[in-house]
Amino acid sequence: MDSSITSEELQHHSQEHTHDEEGNKMFGFIVFLISETFIFLGFFSGYIIYKTTIPNWLPAGVSGLEITAPAINTVVLVSSSFVIYLAERALLRHDLIKFRLFLMLTIAMGTYFLVGQGIEWSSLSFGFTTGVFGGMFYLLTGFHGLHVLTGLILQIIVLGRSFIPGNYDTGHFGVNATSLFWHFVDVIWIVLFILIYIWQ
């Protein structure tokens, strides 16, 4: 019985193992995102219940939220999902230059969103302790902002790893997971924008 194994068979076995490992990691990451989704759903439900049952929902002297700047921030953040998708596609083609450029653009767009949110916070006439609305507003936007910051940190990490020779030759789990997380963050913000800014 010939027990010899060719180099091609070893390489094929290694690729299968890597594929299975990345698949398991991605499954675990998706489960994590599902758990995050339920946390946000809890917050959304609480916001809806409070808004529909509490009289004088808005703080005294506040008639509503300014929507123009948040709308621009929303367009920038949602558009960044398309940009990070382009970064993923560039990496699949082994085009590291475009991958880095698209990823840096995504980071810039996410940073723009966070800075815009900070400017909005600084201009508001109510705080975290100003009634239920104030608490819910800062809790929801702040918790989401923390996720945006996390997404930016992940993007910076995968960008840095692209400068390690051959780092992405055997798999792209880190990039794929980061991209999926960013899409998740964008979808959550769309719901938040509708609840907080559109439904006033």
C-alpha atoms as an extended CHARMM CRD file, in Angstrom:
* protein
*
       200  EXT
         1         1  MET       CA              0.0000000000        0.0000000000        0.0000000000  PROA      1               0.0000000000
         2         2  ASP       CA              1.4950000000        3.3320000000       -1.0530000000  PROA      2               0.0000000000
         3         3  SER       CA              1.3960000000        5.7390000000        1.8920000000  PROA      3               0.0000000000
         4         4  SER       CA              3.2800000000        8.5440000000        0.2020000000  PROA      4               0.0000000000
         5         5  ILE       CA              1.5510000000       11.9170000000        0.0010000000  PROA      5               0.0000000000
         6         6  THR       CA              2.3610000000       14.3720000000       -2.7420000000  PROA      6               0.0000000000
         7         7  SER       CA              2.9470000000       18.0630000000       -2.0990000000  PROA      7               0.0000000000
         8         8  GLU       CA             -0.2230000000       18.8340000000       -4.0810000000  PROA      8               0.0000000000
         9         9  GLU       CA             -2.2860000000       16.6580000000       -1.7450000000  PROA      9               0.0000000000
        10        10  LEU       CA             -0.7450000000       18.3320000000        1.2930000000  PROA      10              0.0000000000
        11        11  GLN       CA             -1.5210000000       21.7560000000       -0.1330000000  PROA      11              0.0000000000
        12        12  HSD       CA             -5.1060000000       20.7010000000       -0.9410000000  PROA      12              0.0000000000
        13        13  HSD       CA             -5.5760000000       19.3380000000        2.5770000000  PROA      13              0.0000000000
        14        14  SER       CA             -4.1530000000       22.5530000000        4.0510000000  PROA      14              0.0000000000
        15        15  GLN       CA             -6.5270000000       24.6750000000        1.9780000000  PROA      15              0.0000000000
        16        16  GLU       CA             -9.5220000000       22.5700000000        3.0660000000  PROA      16              0.0000000000
        17        17  HSD       CA             -8.4920000000       22.9150000000        6.7090000000  PROA      17              0.0000000000
        18        18  THR       CA             -8.1080000000       26.6840000000        6.3440000000  PROA      18              0.0000000000
        19        19  HSD       CA            -11.5090000000       26.9270000000        4.6380000000  PROA      19              0.0000000000
        20        20  ASP       CA            -13.2130000000       24.9340000000        7.4130000000  PROA      20              0.0000000000
        21        21  GLU       CA            -11.5030000000       26.9990000000       10.0860000000  PROA      21              0.0000000000
        22        22  GLU       CA            -12.5570000000       30.2810000000        8.4830000000  PROA      22              0.0000000000
        23        23  GLY       CA            -16.0970000000       28.9730000000        8.0840000000  PROA      23              0.0000000000
        24        24  ASN       CA            -16.2830000000       28.0950000000       11.7880000000  PROA      24              0.0000000000
        25        25  LYS       CA            -14.9080000000       31.4880000000       12.7610000000  PROA      25              0.0000000000
        26        26  MET       CA            -17.4220000000       33.2730000000       10.5600000000  PROA      26              0.0000000000
        27        27  PHE       CA            -20.2760000000       31.2030000000       12.0080000000  PROA      27              0.0000000000
        28        28  GLY       CA            -19.1960000000       32.2060000000       15.4990000000  PROA      28              0.0000000000
        29        29  PHE       CA            -18.9650000000       35.8390000000       14.4480000000  PROA      29              0.0000000000
        30        30  ILE       CA            -22.4640000000       35.7420000000       12.9540000000  PROA      30              0.0000000000
        31        31  VAL       CA            -23.7980000000       34.3180000000       16.2330000000  PROA      31              0.0000000000
        32        32  PHE       CA            -22.1080000000       37.2490000000       18.0080000000  PROA      32              0.0000000000
        33        33  LEU       CA            -23.8030000000       39.7310000000       15.6680000000  PROA      33              0.0000000000
        34        34  ILE       CA            -27.1610000000       38.0560000000       16.2680000000  PROA      34              0.0000000000
        35        35  SER       CA            -26.6950000000       38.5180000000       20.0090000000  PROA      35              0.0000000000
        36        36  GLU       CA            -25.8380000000       42.1860000000       19.3920000000  PROA      36              0.0000000000
        37        37  THR       CA            -28.9790000000       42.4900000000       17.2970000000  PROA      37              0.0000000000
        38        38  PHE       CA            -31.1260000000       41.3050000000       20.1970000000  PROA      38              0.0000000000
        39        39  ILE       CA            -29.5250000000       43.9020000000       22.4720000000  PROA      39              0.0000000000
        40        40  PHE       CA            -30.3950000000       46.6590000000       20.0180000000  PROA      40              0.0000000000
        41        41  LEU       CA            -33.9010000000       45.2320000000       19.5350000000  PROA      41              0.0000000000
        42        42  GLY       CA            -34.3870000000       45.5010000000       23.2940000000  PROA      42              0.0000000000
        43        43  PHE       CA            -33.3520000000       49.1470000000       23.1810000000  PROA      43              0.0000000000
        44        44  PHE       CA            -35.5810000000       49.8150000000       20.1680000000  PROA      44              0.0000000000
        45        45  SER       CA            -38.5560000000       48.2110000000       21.9050000000  PROA      45              0.0000000000
        46        46  GLY       CA            -37.9700000000       50.2570000000       25.0410000000  PROA      46              0.0000000000
        47        47  TYR       CA            -37.7420000000       53.4550000000       23.0100000000  PROA      47              0.0000000000
        48        48  ILE       CA            -40.9900000000       52.7150000000       21.1720000000  PROA      48              0.0000000000
        49        49  ILE       CA            -42.8440000000       51.8010000000       24.3730000000  PROA      49              0.0000000000
        50        50  TYR       CA            -41.6670000000       54.9220000000       26.1990000000  PROA      50              0.0000000000
        51        51  LYS       CA            -42.3870000000       57.2170000000       23.2600000000  PROA      51              0.0000000000
        52        52  THR       CA            -45.9330000000       55.9270000000       22.8180000000  PROA      52              0.0000000000
        53        53  THR       CA            -46.8720000000       55.8850000000       26.5140000000  PROA      53              0.0000000000
        54        54  ILE       CA            -45.1190000000       58.8110000000       28.1960000000  PROA      54              0.0000000000
        55        55  PRO       CA            -46.8370000000       62.2100000000       27.9760000000  PROA      55              0.0000000000
        56        56  ASN       CA            -44.5460000000       65.1710000000       27.3190000000  PROA      56              0.0000000000
        57        57  TRP       CA            -42.0020000000       62.8600000000       25.7120000000  PROA      57              0.0000000000
        58        58  LEU       CA            -39.6110000000       65.6100000000       24.6670000000  PROA      58              0.0000000000
        59        59  PRO       CA            -37.7300000000       67.6470000000       27.2990000000  PROA      59              0.0000000000
        60        60  ALA       CA            -39.1340000000       71.0400000000       28.2320000000  PROA      60              0.0000000000
        61        61  GLY       CA            -38.2620000000       73.6570000000       25.6320000000  PROA      61              0.0000000000
        62        62  VAL       CA            -37.3630000000       71.0740000000       22.9950000000  PROA      62              0.0000000000
        63        63  SER       CA            -39.7740000000       70.8360000000       20.0660000000  PROA      63              0.0000000000
        64        64  GLY       CA            -37.7370000000       68.3610000000       18.0360000000  PROA      64              0.0000000000
        65        65  LEU       CA            -34.3150000000       67.4190000000       16.7410000000  PROA      65              0.0000000000
        66        66  GLU       CA            -32.5040000000       69.1150000000       13.8760000000  PROA      66              0.0000000000
        67        67  ILE       CA            -32.3970000000       66.5950000000       11.0360000000  PROA      67              0.0000000000
        68        68  THR       CA            -30.1840000000       68.0660000000        8.2940000000  PROA      68              0.0000000000
        69        69  ALA       CA            -26.7500000000       67.3150000000        9.7740000000  PROA      69              0.0000000000
        70        70  PRO       CA            -27.7580000000       63.8340000000       11.0230000000  PROA      70              0.0000000000
        71        71  ALA       CA            -29.1760000000       63.0810000000        7.5620000000  PROA      71              0.0000000000
        72        72  ILE       CA            -25.8520000000       64.0000000000        5.9500000000  PROA      72              0.0000000000
        73        73  ASN       CA            -24.0230000000       61.8440000000        8.4950000000  PROA      73              0.0000000000
        74        74  THR       CA            -26.4030000000       59.0020000000        7.6690000000  PROA      74              0.0000000000
        75        75  VAL       CA            -25.7070000000       59.2540000000        3.9350000000  PROA      75              0.0000000000
        76        76  VAL       CA            -21.9570000000       59.2140000000        4.6090000000  PROA      76              0.0000000000
        77        77  LEU       CA            -22.1360000000       56.2200000000        6.9500000000  PROA      77              0.0000000000
        78        78  VAL       CA            -24.4520000000       54.1550000000        4.7450000000  PROA      78              0.0000000000
        79        79  SER       CA            -22.3480000000       54.9520000000        1.6630000000  PROA      79              0.0000000000
        80        80  SER       CA            -19.2750000000       53.6570000000        3.4840000000  PROA      80              0.0000000000
        81        81  SER       CA            -20.8000000000       50.1650000000        3.3670000000  PROA      81              0.0000000000
        82        82  PHE       CA            -20.4480000000       50.2370000000       -0.4000000000  PROA      82              0.0000000000
        83        83  VAL       CA            -16.8690000000       51.4940000000       -0.1170000000  PROA      83              0.0000000000
        84        84  ILE       CA            -15.7800000000       48.7100000000        2.2450000000  PROA      84              0.0000000000
        85        85  TYR       CA            -17.4290000000       46.2260000000       -0.1360000000  PROA      85              0.0000000000
        86        86  LEU       CA            -15.1830000000       47.5890000000       -2.8780000000  PROA      86              0.0000000000
        87        87  ALA       CA            -12.2160000000       47.0670000000       -0.5560000000  PROA      87              0.0000000000
        88        88  GLU       CA            -13.2220000000       43.4240000000       -0.1110000000  PROA      88              0.0000000000
        89        89  ARG       CA            -13.5140000000       42.9380000000       -3.8650000000  PROA      89              0.0000000000
        90        90  ALA       CA            -10.1060000000       44.5080000000       -4.4220000000  PROA      90              0.0000000000
        91        91  LEU       CA             -8.5450000000       42.1200000000       -1.9070000000  PROA      91              0.0000000000
        92        92  LEU       CA            -10.1030000000       39.1450000000       -3.6890000000  PROA      92              0.0000000000
        93        93  ARG       CA             -8.3030000000       40.3330000000       -6.8210000000  PROA      93              0.0000000000
        94        94  HSD       CA             -5.0740000000       40.6520000000       -4.7570000000  PROA      94              0.0000000000
        95        95  ASP       CA             -5.0560000000       44.3820000000       -5.4770000000  PROA      95              0.0000000000
        96        96  LEU       CA             -3.6330000000       45.6180000000       -2.1820000000  PROA      96              0.0000000000
        97        97  ILE       CA             -3.2860000000       49.2140000000       -3.3660000000  PROA      97              0.0000000000
        98        98  LYS       CA             -7.0150000000       49.6080000000       -4.0570000000  PROA      98              0.0000000000
        99        99  PHE       CA             -7.8460000000       47.5740000000       -0.9450000000  PROA      99              0.0000000000
       100       100  ARG       CA             -5.9120000000       50.0380000000        1.2080000000  PROA      100             0.0000000000
       101       101  LEU       CA             -7.3370000000       53.0790000000       -0.5590000000  PROA      101             0.0000000000
       102       102  PHE       CA            -10.9570000000       51.9300000000       -0.2200000000  PROA      102             0.0000000000
       103       103  LEU       CA            -10.3880000000       50.9090000000        3.3940000000  PROA      103             0.0000000000
       104       104  MET       CA             -8.8220000000       54.2620000000        4.2550000000  PROA      104             0.0000000000
       105       105  LEU       CA            -11.7860000000       55.9900000000        2.6220000000  PROA      105             0.0000000000
       106       106  THR       CA            -14.1590000000       53.8720000000        4.7350000000  PROA      106             0.0000000000
       107       107  ILE       CA            -12.2170000000       54.8270000000        7.8640000000  PROA      107             0.0000000000
       108       108  ALA       CA            -12.4150000000       58.5030000000        6.8950000000  PROA      108             0.0000000000
       109       109  MET       CA            -16.1860000000       58.2580000000        6.3440000000  PROA      109             0.0000000000
       110       110  GLY       CA            -16.7140000000       56.4970000000        9.6720000000  PROA      110             0.0000000000
       111       111  THR       CA            -14.5850000000       59.1180000000       11.4240000000  PROA      111             0.0000000000
       112       112  TYR       CA            -16.6260000000       61.8630000000        9.7730000000  PROA      112             0.0000000000
       113       113  PHE       CA            -19.7790000000       60.2670000000       11.1810000000  PROA      113             0.0000000000
       114       114  LEU       CA            -18.3700000000       60.0870000000       14.7200000000  PROA      114             0.0000000000
       115       115  VAL       CA            -17.1200000000       63.6650000000       14.6420000000  PROA      115             0.0000000000
       116       116  GLY       CA            -20.5110000000       64.7770000000       13.3140000000  PROA      116             0.0000000000
       117       117  GLN       CA            -22.2380000000       62.9690000000       16.1430000000  PROA      117             0.0000000000
       118       118  GLY       CA            -19.9310000000       64.6110000000       18.6640000000  PROA      118             0.0000000000
       119       119  ILE       CA            -20.7040000000       68.0420000000       17.2150000000  PROA      119             0.0000000000
       120       120  GLU       CA            -24.4210000000       67.2970000000       17.4150000000  PROA      120             0.0000000000
       121       121  TRP       CA            -24.1450000000       66.2130000000       21.0410000000  PROA      121             0.0000000000
       122       122  SER       CA            -22.2880000000       69.3990000000       21.9590000000  PROA      122             0.0000000000
       123       123  SER       CA            -25.0290000000       71.5540000000       20.4340000000  PROA      123             0.0000000000
       124       124  LEU       CA            -27.9890000000       69.8790000000       22.1460000000  PROA      124             0.0000000000
       125       125  SER       CA            -29.8550000000       71.6780000000       24.9100000000  PROA      125             0.0000000000
       126       126  PHE       CA            -30.5710000000       68.5030000000       26.8980000000  PROA      126             0.0000000000
       127       127  GLY       CA            -28.4040000000       65.8920000000       28.5620000000  PROA      127             0.0000000000
       128       128  PHE       CA            -28.4450000000       62.2270000000       29.5230000000  PROA      128             0.0000000000
       129       129  THR       CA            -30.4300000000       62.9300000000       32.6830000000  PROA      129             0.0000000000
       130       130  THR       CA            -32.9870000000       65.2030000000       30.9910000000  PROA      130             0.0000000000
       131       131  GLY       CA            -36.0300000000       62.9880000000       31.1970000000  PROA      131             0.0000000000
       132       132  VAL       CA            -36.5810000000       59.5930000000       29.6140000000  PROA      132             0.0000000000
       133       133  PHE       CA            -36.0700000000       60.9560000000       26.1070000000  PROA      133             0.0000000000
       134       134  GLY       CA            -32.6710000000       62.3830000000       26.9940000000  PROA      134             0.0000000000
       135       135  GLY       CA            -31.5810000000       59.1050000000       28.5560000000  PROA      135             0.0000000000
       136       136  MET       CA            -32.8170000000       57.0080000000       25.6400000000  PROA      136             0.0000000000
       137       137  PHE       CA            -31.3390000000       59.3520000000       23.0290000000  PROA      137             0.0000000000
       138       138  TYR       CA            -27.8400000000       59.2920000000       24.4840000000  PROA      138             0.0000000000
       139       139  LEU       CA            -28.0190000000       55.5990000000       25.3090000000  PROA      139             0.0000000000
       140       140  LEU       CA            -29.0080000000       54.5860000000       21.7720000000  PROA      140             0.0000000000
       141       141  THR       CA            -26.7500000000       56.9630000000       19.8510000000  PROA      141             0.0000000000
       142       142  GLY       CA            -23.8770000000       56.4450000000       22.2760000000  PROA      142             0.0000000000
       143       143  PHE       CA            -24.0750000000       52.6580000000       22.1910000000  PROA      143             0.0000000000
       144       144  HSD       CA            -24.1750000000       52.7670000000       18.4210000000  PROA      144             0.0000000000
       145       145  GLY       CA            -21.2890000000       55.2370000000       18.3700000000  PROA      145             0.0000000000
       146       146  LEU       CA            -19.2660000000       52.7660000000       20.4410000000  PROA      146             0.0000000000
       147       147  HSD       CA            -19.8980000000       50.1630000000       17.7420000000  PROA      147             0.0000000000
       148       148  VAL       CA            -18.7920000000       52.6010000000       15.0450000000  PROA      148             0.0000000000
       149       149  LEU       CA            -15.5730000000       53.2230000000       17.0010000000  PROA      149             0.0000000000
       150       150  THR       CA            -15.0530000000       49.4630000000       17.3350000000  PROA      150             0.0000000000
       151       151  GLY       CA            -15.5580000000       49.0630000000       13.5870000000  PROA      151             0.0000000000
       152       152  LEU       CA            -12.9760000000       51.7690000000       12.8910000000  PROA      152             0.0000000000
       153       153  ILE       CA            -10.4440000000       50.0860000000       15.1770000000  PROA      153             0.0000000000
       154       154  LEU       CA            -11.0090000000       46.7680000000       13.3860000000  PROA      154             0.0000000000
       155       155  GLN       CA            -10.5230000000       48.4580000000       10.0190000000  PROA      155             0.0000000000
       156       156  ILE       CA             -7.2760000000       50.0520000000       11.1490000000  PROA      156             0.0000000000
       157       157  ILE       CA             -6.0520000000       46.6370000000       12.3030000000  PROA      157             0.0000000000
       158       158  VAL       CA             -6.8360000000       44.8700000000        9.0080000000  PROA      158             0.0000000000
       159       159  LEU       CA             -5.3360000000       47.7990000000        7.1140000000  PROA      159             0.0000000000
       160       160  GLY       CA             -2.1360000000       47.4900000000        9.1220000000  PROA      160             0.0000000000
       161       161  ARG       CA             -2.0110000000       43.7330000000        8.5530000000  PROA      161             0.0000000000
       162       162  SER       CA             -2.1500000000       44.3130000000        4.7990000000  PROA      162             0.0000000000
       163       163  PHE       CA              1.4340000000       45.5880000000        5.0280000000  PROA      163             0.0000000000
       164       164  ILE       CA              2.6180000000       42.2100000000        6.3550000000  PROA      164             0.0000000000
       165       165  PRO       CA              3.9230000000       40.3180000000        3.3010000000  PROA      165             0.0000000000
       166       166  GLY       CA              1.6370000000       37.4040000000        2.3980000000  PROA      166             0.0000000000
       167       167  ASN       CA             -0.7000000000       38.0060000000        5.3380000000  PROA      167             0.0000000000
       168       168  TYR       CA             -3.8640000000       37.6490000000        3.2590000000  PROA      168             0.0000000000
       169       169  ASP       CA             -2.6240000000       34.8610000000        0.9860000000  PROA      169             0.0000000000
       170       170  THR       CA             -4.2500000000       32.0870000000        3.0330000000  PROA      170             0.0000000000
       171       171  GLY       CA             -7.5490000000       33.7070000000        4.0150000000  PROA      171             0.0000000000
       172       172  HSD       CA             -9.5180000000       36.9070000000        4.5330000000  PROA      172             0.0000000000
       173       173  PHE       CA            -11.5290000000       36.1540000000        7.6730000000  PROA      173             0.0000000000
       174       174  GLY       CA            -10.4600000000       39.3250000000        9.4600000000  PROA      174             0.0000000000
       175       175  VAL       CA            -11.4180000000       41.5090000000        6.5150000000  PROA      175             0.0000000000
       176       176  ASN       CA            -14.7110000000       39.6820000000        5.8900000000  PROA      176             0.0000000000
       177       177  ALA       CA            -15.6990000000       39.8310000000        9.5580000000  PROA      177             0.0000000000
       178       178  THR       CA            -14.8000000000       43.5110000000        9.7960000000  PROA      178             0.0000000000
       179       179  SER       CA            -16.8350000000       44.2690000000        6.6680000000  PROA      179             0.0000000000
       180       180  LEU       CA            -19.8190000000       42.3110000000        7.9820000000  PROA      180             0.0000000000
       181       181  PHE       CA            -19.6050000000       44.1630000000       11.3010000000  PROA      181             0.0000000000
       182       182  TRP       CA            -19.5640000000       47.4800000000        9.4380000000  PROA      182             0.0000000000
       183       183  HSD       CA            -22.6620000000       46.5520000000        7.4220000000  PROA      183             0.0000000000
       184       184  PHE       CA            -24.3460000000       45.6080000000       10.7080000000  PROA      184             0.0000000000
       185       185  VAL       CA            -23.4580000000       48.9930000000       12.2170000000  PROA      185             0.0000000000
       186       186  ASP       CA            -24.8960000000       50.7690000000        9.1810000000  PROA      186             0.0000000000
       187       187  VAL       CA            -28.1810000000       48.8450000000        9.2320000000  PROA      187             0.0000000000
       188       188  ILE       CA            -28.5980000000       49.5350000000       12.9530000000  PROA      188             0.0000000000
       189       189  TRP       CA            -28.0680000000       53.2400000000       12.3390000000  PROA      189             0.0000000000
       190       190  ILE       CA            -30.7310000000       53.3190000000        9.6340000000  PROA      190             0.0000000000
       191       191  VAL       CA            -33.2440000000       51.9650000000       12.1530000000  PROA      191             0.0000000000
       192       192  LEU       CA            -32.0400000000       54.4460000000       14.7890000000  PROA      192             0.0000000000
       193       193  PHE       CA            -32.2810000000       57.3530000000       12.3720000000  PROA      193             0.0000000000
       194       194  ILE       CA            -35.8650000000       56.4490000000       11.5190000000  PROA      194             0.0000000000
       195       195  LEU       CA            -36.8670000000       56.0170000000       15.1670000000  PROA      195             0.0000000000
       196       196  ILE       CA            -35.1620000000       59.0920000000       16.5660000000  PROA      196             0.0000000000
       197       197  TYR       CA            -35.0520000000       61.6580000000       13.7590000000  PROA      197             0.0000000000
       198       198  ILE       CA            -37.8110000000       60.7440000000       11.3060000000  PROA      198             0.0000000000
       199       199  TRP       CA            -40.4200000000       59.6380000000       13.8440000000  PROA      199             0.0000000000
       200       200  GLN       CA            -40.5420000000       62.8070000000       15.9440000000  PROA      200             0.0000000000
